[in-house]
C-alpha positions as a printed Julia matrix, in Angstrom:
198×3 Matrix{Float64}:
  89.5     9.58  21.94
  87.93   10.26  25.31
  85.16   12.68  24.42
  84.28   13.11  28.11
  87.47   15.11  28.7
  86.73   17.62  25.97
  90.23   17.13  24.57
  89.46   14.72  21.75
  91.32   14.66  18.47
  88.93   12.08  17.08
  90.49   10.19  14.17
  88.79   10.32  10.78
  86.84    7.5    9.18
  89.79    6.02   7.24
  91.89    5.93  10.41
  89.08    4.23  12.33
  88.69    1.67   9.53
  92.42    0.93   9.77
  92.18    0.7   13.59
  89.32   -1.81  13.36
  91.18   -4.13  11.01
  94.54   -3.7   12.75
  92.93   -4.61  16.1
  91.23   -7.64  14.53
  94.56   -8.79  13.08
  96.41   -8.22  16.39
  93.7   -10.07  18.31
  93.96  -13.05  15.95
  97.79  -13.01  16.1
  97.82  -12.91  19.92
  95.37  -15.8   20.16
  97.26  -17.83  17.54
 100.56  -17.35  19.37
  99.5   -17.48  23.04
  96.03  -19.09  23.12
  92.47  -17.82  23.33
  93.14  -16.24  26.72
  95.4   -13.67  25.05
  92.53  -12.09  23.12
  91.97   -8.35  23.42
  89.36   -6.99  25.83
  87.45   -4.24  24.02
  85.77   -1.54  26.07
  83.94    1.65  25.24
  83.68    4.71  27.46
  86.05    6.82  29.58
  89.57    5.36  29.58
  90.37    5.43  33.28
  87.17    3.7   34.38
  87.47    1.03  31.67
  91.11    0.3   32.52
  90.35    0.1   36.25
  87.45   -2.31  35.59
  89.59   -4.58  33.42
  92.51   -4.49  35.87
  90.18   -5.47  38.73
  88.6    -8.27  36.67
  91.95   -9.88  35.83
  93.71   -9.08  39.12
  96.29   -6.72  37.59
  98.24   -4.33  39.79
 100.09   -2.59  36.95
  99.14   -1.03  33.61
 101.53   -0.73  30.65
 100.59    1.81  28.01
 101.82    3.54  24.9
 102.54    7.25  25.07
 100.83    9.44  22.52
 102.39   12.7   21.39
  99.59   14.91  20.06
  99.05   17.73  22.6
  95.38   16.98  23.33
  96.06   13.24  23.56
  98.98   13.83  25.94
  96.77   15.91  28.22
  94.12   13.16  28.26
  96.71   10.45  28.9
  98.31   12.36  31.77
  94.91   12.78  33.44
  94.17    9.07  32.96
  97.58    8.09  34.39
  96.98   10.28  37.44
  93.57    8.7   38.0
  94.96    5.16  37.65
  97.76    5.89  40.12
  95.26    7.41  42.57
  93.29    4.14  42.27
  96.43    2.25  43.37
  97.6     0.95  39.98
 101.25    1.1   38.97
 101.52    2.82  35.56
 104.35    2.23  33.07
 104.32    4.41  29.94
 106.63    3.92  26.97
 106.93    5.31  23.49
 106.33    2.24  21.38
 104.93    3.22  18.03
 107.44    5.84  16.9
 111.1     5.23  16.07
 111.91    8.74  17.33
 109.79   10.73  19.75
 109.18   14.32  18.6
 110.71   15.79  21.76
 113.96   13.92  21.08
 114.58   15.34  17.6
 116.09   18.81  17.38
 116.09   20.54  14.0
 118.81   23.14  13.6
 116.83   26.13  12.31
 119.99   28.22  11.8
 120.99   26.17   8.74
 118.93   25.51   5.64
 118.49   21.78   5.06
 115.38   21.61   2.91
 111.98   23.21   3.1
 110.59   23.23   6.62
 107.45   21.33   5.66
 109.45   18.54   4.02
 110.92   15.4    5.48
 114.52   16.45   4.8
 115.21   18.6    7.92
 113.62   16.0   10.19
 115.48   13.12   8.52
 118.83   14.92   8.77
 118.23   15.67  12.45
 117.42   11.99  13.05
 120.61   10.91  11.28
 122.66   12.88  13.84
 121.11   10.92  16.73
 122.51    7.67  18.18
 121.62    4.49  16.29
 118.28    2.95  17.22
 118.26   -0.15  19.41
 116.99   -3.4   17.97
 113.48   -4.37  19.12
 113.13   -7.04  21.78
 112.12  -10.51  20.72
 108.47  -11.35  21.45
 107.85  -13.38  24.6
 107.51  -17.13  24.22
 104.5   -17.27  26.56
 102.07  -15.0   28.39
 100.16  -15.65  31.63
  96.67  -16.02  30.14
  93.53  -18.06  30.65
  94.21  -21.61  29.5
  90.84  -22.68  28.15
  88.3   -21.06  25.85
  85.77  -21.14  28.72
  88.18  -19.4   31.13
  88.98  -16.8   28.46
  85.29  -16.19  27.77
  84.55  -15.79  31.48
  87.5   -13.41  31.93
  86.35  -11.24  29.01
  82.81  -11.2   30.38
  84.07  -10.22  33.86
  86.13   -7.43  32.27
  83.03   -6.11  30.47
  84.43   -6.77  27.01
  82.3    -5.89  24.0
  82.67   -7.11  20.43
  85.08   -5.15  18.26
  82.19   -4.4   15.88
  80.3    -2.73  18.76
  82.93    0.02  18.87
  81.73    1.25  15.48
  85.23    1.87  14.14
  84.47    0.38  10.72
  80.83    1.48  10.47
  79.88    2.32   6.9
  77.17    4.8    5.94
  73.85    3.6    4.54
  71.85    5.0    1.68
  68.17    5.85   2.1
  67.29    2.45   0.63
  69.35    0.73   3.35
  72.27   -0.41   1.17
  75.76    0.08   2.54
  78.23    2.51   0.99
  81.4     0.44   1.43
  83.96    3.12   0.61
  86.55    1.15   2.62
  86.62   -1.9    0.31
  89.16   -0.4   -2.15
  91.4     0.65   0.75
  91.37   -2.84   2.27
  91.93   -4.43  -1.15
  95.16   -2.44  -1.52
  96.31   -2.27   2.09
  96.31   -4.97   4.76
  96.54   -3.47   8.27
  98.49   -6.14  10.17
 101.92   -6.81  11.61
 102.59   -9.45   8.96
 101.85   -6.99   6.16
 104.02   -4.32   7.78
 107.01   -6.66   7.98
């Protein structure tokens, strides 16, 4: 997370490994479906500045983002949203990675429904809520660069770096320089991608 704010809940190494491979899979899926211009722009550094730079490079006037729910992440995201709006960008936030947002689930603590640390009270509270809506179908097309050259120029203008440069999947090295690839067994058993999740 944004270490500059002092509110980081930095994910652990296994989470970062998953993020690296999930981003690589999403990038490939987007380019396969919509063309090379739909590839992800990777940036490192403070969120607000990076988002403003990318928006300016592609001529965007609005930013669509996923809400996070951890307290420190929410504080960071609210500060970033304020900064983007002050810079003249329209910001649209939505909860997109959880079926139920934590603030929308109320557990009745007056009745025993399983140990508090278990899934049972949460699951029963969710069952009392209205049925979830079906997800929207993916778009058939996106307004993206049409050629590989245009896509490359757009990524360069947006200051994109290679996914590997983010260091999400960096493995430790022994004194002799060999890599300790502790992630190989995880990736052999678990494929972080939309296709694998479905």
